[in-house]
């Protein structure tokens, strides 16, 4: 967890300050984000479980006549998405040293990588030989990757939002950067989901 | 409706208009939840009365079978998603910050959003009556739900998704508030048991509701786009939906009962003037229930061709739920045993809860057994069982909670005489309505049918008359509430001489709850210890004494 790497004394200091200035109680927003992501992961858990039941129950999986999935493009795409998590973490490291331009550089790079991933997905959709209703596997493929793609899109918007806010003077500092932490945690979550999804749909 | 009466304090007071706005005060939101869900209770109750009227005769003479399908579908959905679940959330909203000594919930704005999703989802569901109400039952099993009217079904799905979202946002708030915002002296085992039960409830909501959302998203695709996840005609598997649905909907029955387990654990010791029996056992059994609830779902599917070994597993886990539940019931009985009972309305509802809930619990253990379930599946026995749990349990618990905390919420007592009239009408009505259903089920009457065999008529007439008594029983309650708000006898900050923190502030509480930091001078249920000391110094002494007693 990225949020817990903050030095504890610094954290106390931050709480003491915010308590007297803008907030009446401690900042529990990161905890709320974690709980929200628990709920989010259960939606994917439900979808993945359904997929696995089909995988084990159906006499033939994928059903007869499903074209083979191409692995090269999605593989490269996955590598881009996974590396973007590490790139993004550099951004948080930067803001912890009060380096706003560093934050902006690494977050912009993450956003570009995320956009490339989404573009790759759309391109893959356009070249596939099956549609949403072709058969059960095709429906699962589109709903799973599409639902994940929606999450990547939302993550991308969060990053752009952080970039927009970072233009304000002193909006993010080493002591107060909830938006940076939250969007990063969300992005890591989306990444981990993709790794599981890729394993299930493309490799299994 | 339940606007607090302004007292002659200098503090700013709530205005009745606040209750119609996007207010972020947890007390306003709590009352908004309670009033809104009560309105939906009246709607769901009217639907129930229509259902019972139709069933008074074996023919379909009051409504068409199709309308009958709509009635029970919307009745089930309203009572679950718009009455009991939000009413529990309303109590939790009102009470949790007060009980743990906080000024508000962890995320007040999110809290208001969670509330305002309820009227949206509720009105959407009601609107479906003007177009084409859903007919596939509150379970919406495909392929039935895929063939019975696209519009109504999709409205149902959207409405449940909205209400589910509200419930998840609420759960995030409850967990964050209870875990992070207790006053520093309050450890986990100093919390009132209501907070424990809400922790268990919120964990279940957080883990299971999203799976229902996933199932409903897939069902929407089948319904609107023509995929075939659950449609056997296109190579899908309807049983997958049932697994996903019950992965939520079995925990959902505990989501609906656990808050009221907490309520009862708080009401009984106060009015029996005795410490709760087995605090830790009751607290931890809530967590045990929420864990078990996640691994029992397939007991709803014993008849859908599940393999035998799987049935035995789910039968065993389901029966195991009786253990933590039994621990609680034992604890409650031992709590009132030998106490100086104050038999007011709140206590009567509390005792009524325990006795009716036990009937529903026992028939639940019967249904858990696979051979018996194969016989009773989809009969009125099941209907009788879950109404004892949800009405005899949750609803009685909820009324108990309202009588108990009404003086705190409004600063006035409710009328005791009419409270007792309400209690006895409800208790008698519920037994007349739901007890015959067990017999009907064992004789073989199916649920969800408008037309039945004439031999079942006598008991159905009894049940119908009972349901009219239940309808009548809500009137003394409503009149009592309205009367008490304006004319009720004024109540002090701590009218029941209770020890939990919500009673340490004025009634109704100030806008930010406590005038000064509340002091935890004893455990939540240490009745029988001397009256609270007056001055600060002796409070500190007593606090340290209590702490040494507890071995810290």
XYZ file of C-alpha atoms in Angstrom:
756
model
C 0.000 0.000 0.000
C 1.400 3.279 -1.077
C -0.331 5.439 1.500
C 1.313 3.741 4.436
C 4.818 4.656 3.345
C 4.403 8.135 4.808
C 6.674 8.585 7.760
C 4.495 8.338 10.888
C 5.743 11.501 12.544
C 5.000 13.410 9.377
C 1.538 11.963 9.319
C 0.807 13.071 12.871
C 2.067 16.511 12.024
C -0.259 16.645 9.045
C -3.224 15.590 11.123
C -2.421 18.143 13.797
C -2.322 20.884 11.194
C -5.426 19.976 9.263
C -7.318 19.555 12.490
C -6.843 23.190 13.327
C -7.190 24.637 9.851
C -9.655 23.204 7.398
C -10.932 19.971 8.891
C -12.641 19.215 12.148
C -11.460 15.633 12.413
C -8.676 13.465 11.079
C -8.523 12.747 7.402
C -10.024 9.292 6.802
C -10.407 9.689 3.072
C -7.690 7.179 2.150
C -9.350 4.600 4.368
C -12.618 5.289 2.581
C -10.916 4.796 -0.781
C -9.555 1.442 0.394
C -13.029 0.326 1.494
C -14.460 1.481 -1.829
C -11.848 -0.552 -3.681
C -12.793 -3.610 -1.608
C -16.339 -3.232 -2.930
C -15.046 -2.654 -6.483
C -12.897 -5.757 -6.331
C -15.975 -7.772 -5.349
C -17.731 -6.744 -8.582
C -14.779 -8.122 -10.522
C -14.752 -11.146 -8.230
C -18.372 -11.791 -9.237
C -17.642 -11.417 -12.950
C -14.517 -13.578 -12.772
C -16.356 -16.265 -10.795
C -19.089 -16.374 -13.401
C -16.406 -16.737 -16.088
C -14.726 -19.546 -14.176
C -18.018 -21.390 -13.698
C -18.594 -21.238 -17.457
C -15.028 -22.407 -18.001
C -15.496 -25.479 -15.824
C -19.146 -26.297 -16.535
C -19.414 -25.853 -20.289
C -18.627 -28.991 -22.319
C -16.334 -26.994 -24.580
C -14.589 -23.724 -23.739
C -14.368 -21.497 -25.646
C -17.374 -22.783 -27.613
C -16.724 -24.345 -31.001
C -15.934 -21.901 -33.759
C -14.527 -19.104 -31.580
C -11.528 -17.605 -33.402
C -8.219 -17.734 -31.508
C -7.298 -14.539 -29.701
C -4.205 -12.763 -30.927
C -1.691 -12.462 -28.070
C 0.976 -10.046 -29.308
C -0.931 -6.765 -29.234
C -2.714 -7.382 -25.901
C 0.573 -8.615 -24.436
C 2.408 -5.420 -25.359
C -0.603 -3.431 -24.191
C -0.507 -5.206 -20.826
C 3.180 -4.446 -20.406
C 2.467 -0.763 -21.060
C -0.330 -0.697 -18.471
C 1.718 -2.527 -15.851
C 4.769 -0.320 -16.329
C 2.572 2.762 -16.052
C 1.967 1.832 -12.405
C 5.677 2.152 -11.689
C 5.887 5.380 -13.638
C 2.991 6.743 -11.623
C 4.647 5.840 -8.362
C 7.572 8.086 -9.318
C 5.031 10.901 -9.336
C 4.057 10.243 -5.739
C 7.705 10.019 -4.726
C 8.217 13.413 -6.375
C 5.372 15.112 -4.509
C 6.664 13.727 -1.226
C 9.773 15.798 -1.923
C 7.594 18.809 -2.759
C 8.537 18.465 -6.424
C 5.368 19.517 -8.241
C 6.951 19.573 -11.689
C 8.165 16.011 -11.111
C 4.630 15.010 -10.178
C 3.302 16.589 -13.331
C 5.930 14.945 -15.521
C 5.351 11.402 -14.225
C 1.579 11.741 -14.139
C 1.492 13.042 -17.711
C 3.563 10.058 -18.776
C 1.148 7.720 -16.945
C -1.810 9.342 -18.638
C -0.204 8.859 -22.058
C 0.512 5.210 -21.308
C -3.066 4.703 -20.113
C -4.391 6.321 -23.273
C -2.181 4.046 -25.400
C -3.632 1.057 -23.550
C -7.175 2.198 -24.230
C -6.343 2.912 -27.882
C -4.879 -0.572 -28.163
C -8.074 -2.039 -26.701
C -10.251 -0.185 -29.173
C -7.996 -1.281 -32.022
C -8.203 -4.893 -30.835
C -11.995 -4.698 -30.698
C -12.102 -3.396 -34.252
C -9.994 -6.284 -35.588
C -11.726 -9.138 -33.752
C -13.826 -11.503 -35.817
C -16.546 -11.943 -33.199
C -19.084 -9.537 -31.756
C -20.750 -9.109 -28.370
C -23.503 -11.636 -29.044
C -21.576 -14.189 -31.153
C -21.394 -16.724 -28.348
C -20.980 -16.992 -24.568
C -17.206 -16.608 -24.699
C -17.455 -13.521 -26.884
C -19.992 -11.946 -24.500
C -17.738 -12.666 -21.535
C -14.735 -11.291 -23.400
C -16.389 -7.994 -24.258
C -18.135 -7.482 -20.923
C -15.025 -8.244 -18.868
C -12.571 -6.218 -20.950
C -15.136 -3.475 -21.514
C -15.944 -3.154 -17.815
C -12.237 -3.026 -17.065
C -11.757 -0.490 -19.855
C -14.378 1.716 -18.203
C -12.315 1.593 -15.031
C -9.147 2.527 -16.917
C -11.020 5.449 -18.456
C -12.161 6.608 -15.036
C -8.592 6.249 -13.744
C -7.383 8.310 -16.671
C -9.859 11.054 -15.791
C -8.662 10.990 -12.186
C -5.076 11.470 -13.359
C -6.070 14.341 -15.642
C -7.979 15.869 -12.734
C -4.900 15.676 -10.515
C -2.851 17.280 -13.306
C -5.404 20.064 -13.611
C -5.374 20.694 -9.885
C -1.582 20.626 -9.726
C -1.607 23.849 -11.765
C -2.932 25.657 -8.726
C -0.229 27.070 -6.464
C 0.597 24.858 -3.504
C -2.393 22.609 -4.048
C -0.293 19.496 -3.568
C 2.582 19.366 -1.136
C 4.597 16.717 0.652
C 2.098 16.907 3.495
C -1.157 17.077 1.645
C -1.656 15.113 -1.529
C -4.736 12.959 -1.043
C -5.715 13.227 -4.712
C -2.323 11.924 -5.789
C -2.438 8.990 -3.416
C -6.049 8.081 -4.154
C -5.700 8.178 -7.931
C -2.509 6.160 -7.680
C -4.079 3.489 -5.507
C -6.998 3.305 -7.941
C -4.613 2.934 -10.871
C -2.731 0.098 -9.146
C -6.070 -1.591 -8.468
C -7.067 -1.350 -12.119
C -3.674 -2.822 -13.018
C -3.986 -5.804 -10.721
C -7.476 -6.500 -12.049
C -6.075 -6.458 -15.571
C -3.377 -8.993 -14.703
C -6.023 -11.424 -13.391
C -8.338 -10.686 -16.316
C -5.552 -11.224 -18.854
C -4.662 -14.540 -17.244
C -8.271 -15.710 -17.290
C -9.415 -14.579 -20.704
C -6.292 -14.725 -22.840
C -4.122 -17.396 -21.238
C -6.401 -19.888 -19.445
C -42.939 14.134 10.163
C -40.506 13.593 12.998
C -39.232 17.141 13.211
C -37.760 17.718 16.640
C -39.597 20.281 18.671
C -37.546 23.373 19.288
C -36.745 23.883 22.936
C -35.830 27.136 24.562
C -32.091 26.657 24.157
C -29.738 29.265 22.815
C -28.087 26.709 20.511
C -29.184 26.788 16.870
C -32.010 24.335 16.394
C -33.055 22.224 13.464
C -35.793 23.640 11.324
C -38.321 21.309 9.708
C -37.130 22.498 6.313
C -33.689 20.965 6.960
C -35.231 17.540 6.564
C -36.029 18.214 2.916
C -32.553 19.367 1.922
C -29.184 17.851 1.122
C -28.188 18.159 4.769
C -24.976 16.503 5.955
C -25.834 16.178 9.662
C -25.981 12.469 10.468
C -29.015 13.006 12.702
C -30.980 14.689 9.925
C -29.937 11.957 7.497
C -30.872 9.257 9.999
C -34.367 10.665 10.341
C -34.651 11.149 6.581
C -33.820 7.466 6.166
C -36.324 6.391 8.828
C -39.216 8.494 7.546
C -38.577 7.616 3.892
C -38.329 3.919 4.592
C -41.478 4.064 6.732
C -43.376 5.586 3.810
C -42.206 2.698 1.668
C -43.273 0.327 4.459
C -46.797 1.680 4.108
C -46.641 1.158 0.335
C -45.248 -2.355 0.732
C -47.901 -3.034 3.368
C -50.673 -1.898 1.028
C -49.301 -4.284 -1.604
C -49.276 -7.053 1.011
C -52.902 -6.339 1.890
C -53.783 -6.584 -1.817
C -51.936 -9.910 -2.068
C -53.766 -11.288 0.982
C -57.112 -10.047 -0.336
C -56.530 -11.917 -3.565
C -55.591 -15.043 -1.620
C -58.743 -14.929 0.503
C -60.430 -16.949 -2.222
C -58.994 -19.745 -4.372
C -60.030 -17.991 -7.601
C -58.317 -14.965 -9.051
C -61.199 -12.575 -8.469
C -59.590 -9.536 -6.863
C -56.766 -9.037 -9.385
C -55.553 -10.809 -12.523
C -52.770 -13.358 -12.080
C -50.451 -10.996 -13.985
C -51.193 -8.127 -11.644
C -50.737 -10.559 -8.769
C -47.221 -11.307 -10.068
C -46.482 -7.587 -10.079
C -47.855 -7.195 -6.573
C -45.634 -9.812 -4.922
C -42.593 -8.799 -6.967
C -42.814 -5.170 -5.921
C -43.916 -6.079 -2.376
C -40.767 -8.160 -1.867
C -38.475 -5.592 -3.444
C -39.950 -2.673 -1.486
C -39.907 -4.422 1.877
C -36.307 -5.563 1.474
C -34.554 -2.767 -0.383
C -36.691 0.203 0.636
C -37.892 -0.607 4.134
C -35.748 -2.881 6.266
C -32.313 -2.232 4.765
C -32.631 1.597 4.715
C -34.416 1.674 8.076
C -31.466 -0.191 9.596
C -29.123 2.258 7.875
C -31.182 5.131 9.274
C -30.838 3.915 12.844
C -27.128 3.346 12.283
C -26.761 6.859 10.901
C -28.494 8.409 13.842
C -26.893 6.310 16.550
C -23.340 5.381 15.585
C -21.697 8.821 15.913
C -23.591 9.449 19.167
C -22.670 6.044 20.570
C -18.961 6.425 19.874
C -18.771 10.080 20.902
C -18.124 11.530 17.429
C -19.454 14.769 15.962
C -20.610 13.217 12.717
C -19.937 10.367 10.324
C -16.537 10.027 8.648
C -17.856 11.210 5.258
C -20.919 13.420 5.790
C -21.425 14.395 2.155
C -21.138 10.808 0.955
C -23.680 9.995 3.629
C -26.175 12.459 2.195
C -25.570 11.100 -1.306
C -26.245 7.575 -0.020
C -29.547 8.713 1.441
C -30.746 10.653 -1.589
C -30.238 7.610 -3.811
C -33.036 5.893 -1.839
C -35.943 8.105 -2.979
C -34.534 8.014 -6.521
C -34.427 4.214 -6.614
C -37.751 3.966 -4.807
C -39.627 6.341 -7.080
C -38.179 4.594 -10.111
C -39.543 1.290 -8.854
C -42.946 2.827 -8.091
C -43.029 4.437 -11.527
C -42.860 0.989 -13.060
C -46.520 0.505 -12.100
C -47.464 3.174 -14.634
C -45.638 1.423 -17.443
C -45.336 -2.274 -16.750
C -44.307 -3.457 -13.309
C -41.761 -6.282 -13.032
C -43.308 -9.718 -12.649
C -40.464 -12.143 -12.092
C -40.406 -12.060 -8.290
C -37.818 -10.274 -6.180
C -35.334 -12.961 -7.226
C -35.754 -12.225 -10.972
C -34.516 -15.632 -12.018
C -33.700 -15.949 -15.701
C -34.977 -17.253 -18.078
C -38.310 -16.196 -16.500
C -37.117 -12.605 -16.021
C -35.973 -12.499 -19.662
C -39.401 -13.344 -20.995
C -41.785 -11.362 -18.810
C -41.597 -7.800 -20.055
C -38.375 -6.034 -20.856
C -39.205 -2.563 -19.580
C -40.462 -3.580 -16.149
C -37.531 -5.883 -15.633
C -34.968 -3.264 -16.601
C -36.588 -0.712 -14.299
C -36.341 -3.263 -11.508
C -32.649 -3.860 -12.285
C -31.813 -0.146 -12.352
C -33.699 0.496 -9.162
C -31.927 -2.320 -7.313
C -28.550 -1.154 -8.656
C -29.211 2.359 -7.330
C -30.356 1.064 -3.948
C -27.369 -1.287 -3.797
C -25.007 1.597 -4.484
C -26.607 3.541 -1.660
C -26.142 0.603 0.637
C -22.447 0.209 -0.287
C -21.737 3.917 0.257
C -23.470 3.657 3.630
C -21.385 0.644 4.590
C -18.128 2.448 3.739
C -19.226 5.285 6.001
C -20.245 3.047 8.913
C -16.993 1.088 8.843
C -14.786 4.159 8.587
C -16.727 5.900 11.358
C -16.699 3.006 13.803
C -13.093 2.031 13.151
C -11.564 5.494 13.062
C -13.719 7.909 15.042
C -14.371 6.422 18.476
C -13.353 8.632 21.375
C -9.814 7.637 22.344
C -10.783 5.846 25.571
C -13.234 3.594 23.783
C -11.614 0.296 22.803
C -13.279 -2.289 20.595
C -14.821 -4.056 23.577
C -16.167 -0.828 25.100
C -18.440 -0.199 22.128
C -22.194 -0.629 22.424
C -23.268 -3.882 20.787
C -25.219 -1.974 18.139
C -21.871 -0.750 16.771
C -20.573 -4.321 16.678
C -23.595 -5.472 14.759
C -23.178 -2.606 12.293
C -19.524 -3.546 11.728
C -20.658 -7.058 10.841
C -23.478 -5.712 8.658
C -21.231 -3.277 6.820
C -18.663 -5.988 6.090
C -21.384 -8.135 4.537
C -22.749 -5.240 2.476
C -19.279 -4.381 1.236
C -18.414 -7.937 0.221
C -21.704 -9.217 -1.149
C -23.671 -6.326 -2.703
C -21.126 -5.784 -5.530
C -21.600 -9.403 -6.633
C -25.323 -8.745 -7.029
C -24.403 -5.686 -9.078
C -22.244 -7.875 -11.326
C -25.121 -10.335 -11.784
C -27.578 -7.544 -12.591
C -25.193 -5.994 -15.116
C -24.942 -9.354 -16.877
C -28.725 -9.784 -16.677
C -29.147 -6.353 -18.276
C -26.938 -7.408 -21.169
C -29.085 -10.511 -21.663
C -32.225 -8.449 -21.465
C -31.275 -5.490 -23.640
C -28.469 -6.505 -25.969
C -29.286 -10.147 -26.517
C -26.228 -11.814 -25.011
C -26.915 -15.166 -23.405
C -25.074 -15.322 -20.107
C -28.086 -16.784 -18.356
C -30.233 -17.825 -21.296
C -30.034 -21.563 -22.003
C -31.338 -20.962 -25.547
C -28.112 -19.169 -26.426
C -25.818 -21.558 -24.571
C -25.828 -19.708 -21.226
C -26.452 -21.070 -17.747
C -29.277 -19.716 -15.532
C -27.768 -21.407 -12.484
C -24.808 -19.015 -12.651
C -27.241 -16.149 -12.005
C -28.688 -17.997 -9.032
C -25.232 -18.474 -7.536
C -24.396 -14.789 -7.938
C -27.815 -13.633 -6.778
C -27.774 -15.706 -3.608
C -24.168 -14.813 -2.879
C -25.665 -11.413 -2.156
C -29.163 -12.276 -1.137
C -28.390 -14.744 1.539
C -26.066 -12.339 3.355
C -28.834 -9.810 2.704
C -31.086 -11.560 5.202
C -28.377 -11.079 7.820
C -27.890 -7.518 6.604
C -31.562 -7.100 7.469
C -31.482 -8.804 10.870
C -28.053 -7.991 12.367
C -28.720 -4.273 12.989
C -31.748 -5.334 15.016
C -29.736 -7.939 16.923
C -27.681 -4.916 17.934
C -30.769 -2.880 18.812
C -32.092 -5.661 21.058
C -28.707 -6.059 22.744
C -28.954 -2.378 23.605
C -32.614 -2.262 24.654
C -32.764 -5.347 26.897
C -30.029 -4.451 29.425
C -31.330 -0.880 29.812
C -34.871 -1.913 30.636
C -33.872 -5.019 32.602
C -31.372 -2.952 34.632
C -28.781 -5.686 34.291
C -25.450 -5.976 32.466
C -25.729 -7.769 29.142
C -24.926 -11.448 29.512
C -21.847 -12.438 27.503
C -20.838 -9.127 25.910
C -17.894 -10.568 24.011
C -19.812 -13.647 22.897
C -22.614 -11.484 21.474
C -20.158 -9.085 19.849
C -18.040 -11.776 18.225
C -21.005 -13.905 17.203
C -22.049 -11.009 14.928
C -18.746 -11.362 13.111
C -19.170 -15.134 13.022
C -22.578 -14.683 11.404
C -21.208 -12.342 8.771
C -18.431 -14.798 7.956
C -20.794 -17.789 7.768
C -23.320 -15.825 5.730
C -20.842 -15.707 2.847
C -20.620 -19.512 2.550
C -24.239 -20.654 2.816
C -25.858 -19.259 -0.332
C -26.455 -22.478 -2.231
C -29.005 -23.680 0.322
C -31.486 -21.672 -1.750
C -30.606 -23.909 -4.684
C -30.953 -27.434 -3.316
C -33.528 -28.167 -5.995
C -31.519 -26.863 -8.967
C -29.393 -29.937 -9.440
C -26.458 -29.031 -7.248
C -24.144 -32.020 -6.695
C -24.731 -33.983 -3.486
C -21.381 -33.166 -1.832
C -22.047 -29.469 -2.382
C -25.483 -29.776 -0.801
C -23.991 -31.441 2.275
C -21.420 -28.658 2.593
C -24.049 -25.931 2.373
C -26.395 -27.809 4.685
C -23.648 -28.006 7.315
C -22.627 -24.347 7.038
C -26.272 -23.246 7.145
C -26.963 -25.207 10.280
C -23.772 -23.764 11.779
C -25.355 -20.291 11.578
C -27.672 -21.457 14.359
C -24.702 -21.559 16.737
C -23.763 -17.843 16.850
C -27.452 -16.966 16.622
C -28.239 -19.308 19.498
C -25.438 -17.713 21.523
C -27.140 -14.358 21.083
C -30.597 -15.621 22.013
C -29.131 -17.326 25.076
C -27.358 -14.089 26.007
C -30.581 -12.064 25.701
C -32.605 -14.515 27.772
C -29.900 -14.580 30.436
C -29.831 -10.776 30.395
C -33.496 -10.354 31.261
C -33.474 -13.339 33.636
C -33.889 -12.008 37.151
C -33.745 -8.382 36.015
C -35.962 -5.555 37.276
C -37.947 -5.443 34.057
C -39.432 -2.143 32.969
C -42.203 -3.466 30.710
C -42.633 -0.388 28.539
C -43.277 -0.454 24.798
C -39.592 -0.619 23.854
C -39.016 -3.590 26.169
C -42.185 -5.356 25.003
C -41.066 -5.079 21.402
C -37.636 -6.320 22.481
C -39.060 -9.410 24.165
C -41.511 -9.892 21.283
C -38.539 -9.772 18.917
C -36.698 -12.545 20.724
C -39.711 -14.849 20.890
C -40.906 -14.368 17.291
C -37.411 -14.445 15.884
C -36.767 -17.799 17.547
C -39.753 -19.300 15.689
C -38.351 -18.049 12.380
C -34.882 -19.218 13.358
C -36.047 -22.731 14.154
C -37.966 -23.128 10.909
C -34.774 -21.894 9.246
C -32.828 -24.788 10.735
C -35.529 -27.153 9.457
C -35.215 -25.705 5.949
C -31.435 -25.981 6.091
C -31.775 -29.741 6.054
C -31.653 -30.811 2.411
C -34.282 -33.593 2.513
C -36.782 -31.344 4.250
C -35.975 -28.447 1.935
C -36.612 -30.566 -1.158
C -40.077 -31.163 0.239
C -40.847 -27.615 1.371
C -39.035 -25.661 -1.373
C -41.171 -22.882 -2.896
C -44.106 -23.618 -0.594
C -45.789 -21.362 1.930
C -43.605 -22.926 4.634
C -40.729 -20.850 3.279
C -42.932 -17.753 3.161
C -43.949 -18.317 6.787
C -40.318 -18.852 7.784
C -38.905 -15.674 6.349
C -41.804 -13.521 7.486
C -41.191 -14.635 11.059
C -37.564 -13.606 10.663
C -38.161 -10.360 8.794
C -41.398 -9.233 10.412
C -41.188 -10.987 13.769
C -37.483 -10.175 13.864
C -36.460 -7.056 11.982
C -39.723 -5.104 12.096
C -40.408 -5.718 15.795
C -36.779 -4.820 16.509
C -37.168 -1.643 14.503
C -40.320 -0.593 16.366
C -38.539 -1.374 19.637
C -35.695 0.882 18.533
C -38.091 3.705 17.713
C -39.840 3.540 21.102
C -36.434 3.359 22.806
C -34.663 6.189 20.992
C -37.656 8.401 20.221
C -37.072 10.484 23.384
C -33.465 10.978 22.253
C -34.456 11.967 18.724
C -37.227 14.382 19.650
C -36.921 15.173 23.349
C -40.392 13.739 23.993
C -41.765 10.423 25.180
C -44.184 8.420 23.080
C -47.473 7.503 24.692
C -47.068 4.242 26.595
C -50.691 3.141 26.454
C -50.935 3.402 22.692
C -47.469 1.931 22.383
C -48.705 -1.163 24.172
C -51.836 -1.298 22.019
C -49.560 -1.118 18.979
C -47.386 -3.917 20.355
C -50.193 -6.352 21.130
C -51.997 -5.727 17.812
C -48.731 -6.288 15.961
C -47.760 -9.430 17.856
C -51.198 -11.031 17.580
C -51.579 -9.920 13.950
C -48.231 -11.312 12.934
C -48.895 -14.711 14.476
C -52.355 -14.963 12.927
C -50.946 -14.005 9.533
C -47.791 -16.054 9.352
C -48.331 -19.095 11.566
C -50.957 -20.719 9.259
C -48.527 -20.380 6.358
C -46.341 -23.141 7.820
C -49.268 -25.549 7.826
C -50.310 -24.462 4.320
C -46.786 -25.062 3.063
C -46.537 -28.516 4.575
C -49.857 -29.389 2.966
C -48.351 -28.378 -0.346
C -49.548 -24.893 -1.198
C -47.105 -23.216 -3.596
C -45.882 -19.687 -3.148
C -46.205 -17.051 -5.893
C -49.559 -18.242 -7.242
C -52.847 -16.358 -7.414
C -55.067 -19.422 -7.869
C -54.904 -22.324 -5.445
C -56.729 -25.502 -4.522
C -59.983 -24.896 -2.635
C -58.923 -27.168 0.249
C -56.408 -24.492 1.348
C -59.007 -21.758 1.695
C -59.839 -21.819 5.453
C -56.261 -21.194 6.592
C -55.798 -18.573 3.876
C -58.803 -16.684 5.194
C -57.234 -16.738 8.672
C -53.971 -15.363 7.283
C -55.821 -12.661 5.360
C -57.711 -11.545 8.460
C -54.416 -11.466 10.361
C -52.894 -9.247 7.701
C -55.788 -6.784 8.085
C -55.086 -6.713 11.816
C -51.463 -5.897 10.999
C -52.634 -3.086 8.737
C -54.786 -1.706 11.573
C -51.866 -2.010 14.018
C -49.821 0.658 12.228
C -52.417 3.360 12.928
C -51.891 3.627 16.696
C -48.172 3.871 15.936
C -48.471 6.655 13.371
C -50.903 8.647 15.502
C -48.659 8.129 18.509
C -45.603 9.462 16.654
C -47.357 12.555 15.383
C -49.023 13.205 18.742
C -45.761 12.699 20.665
C -43.815 15.107 18.472
C -46.136 17.941 19.421
C -47.759 16.954 22.685
C -45.577 14.203 24.145
C -44.320 14.482 27.702
C -40.885 16.174 27.556
C -37.955 13.828 28.118
C -34.629 14.612 29.741
C -31.242 13.841 28.192
C -31.222 10.379 29.742
C -34.816 9.293 30.326
C -34.089 5.559 30.625
C -31.023 6.036 32.869
C -28.915 4.312 30.235
C -25.131 4.235 30.143
C -24.160 4.417 26.471
C -22.790 7.724 25.216
C -25.791 8.855 23.186
C -27.573 9.478 26.495
C -24.840 11.855 27.697
C -26.073 14.691 25.519
C -29.321 16.620 25.449
C -32.508 15.305 23.804
C -32.615 16.077 20.912
C -28.814 16.289 20.634
C -27.116 19.520 19.622
C -26.098 20.012 16.025
C -22.599 18.708 16.677
C -23.832 16.188 19.217
C -21.976 16.882 22.453
C -21.644 20.122 24.355
C -18.421 18.872 25.880
C -16.381 15.776 25.135
C -18.354 12.773 26.398
C -16.684 10.742 29.116
C -16.498 6.988 29.103
C -16.797 6.339 32.805
C -17.922 2.726 32.625
C -18.670 -0.073 30.178
C -21.767 0.257 28.006
C -23.862 -2.146 30.083
C -22.516 -1.845 33.623
C -25.949 -1.546 35.202
C -25.982 -2.104 38.936
C -22.910 0.115 39.452
C -23.486 3.402 41.351
C -25.015 6.421 39.640
C -22.652 8.551 37.539
C -20.504 10.839 39.713
C -21.053 14.552 39.360
C -17.623 16.128 39.267
C -14.832 15.603 36.798
C -12.285 14.331 39.325
C -14.339 11.409 40.536
C -15.131 10.601 36.914
C -11.430 10.178 36.317
C -11.044 8.071 39.454
C -13.893 5.842 38.493
C -12.576 5.572 34.970
C -9.195 4.333 36.160
C -10.940 1.998 38.607
C -13.041 0.511 35.820
C -9.930 0.140 33.705
C -8.052 -1.734 36.458
C -11.097 -3.913 36.961
C -11.005 -4.796 33.309
C -7.348 -5.692 33.646
C -5.682 -2.998 31.586
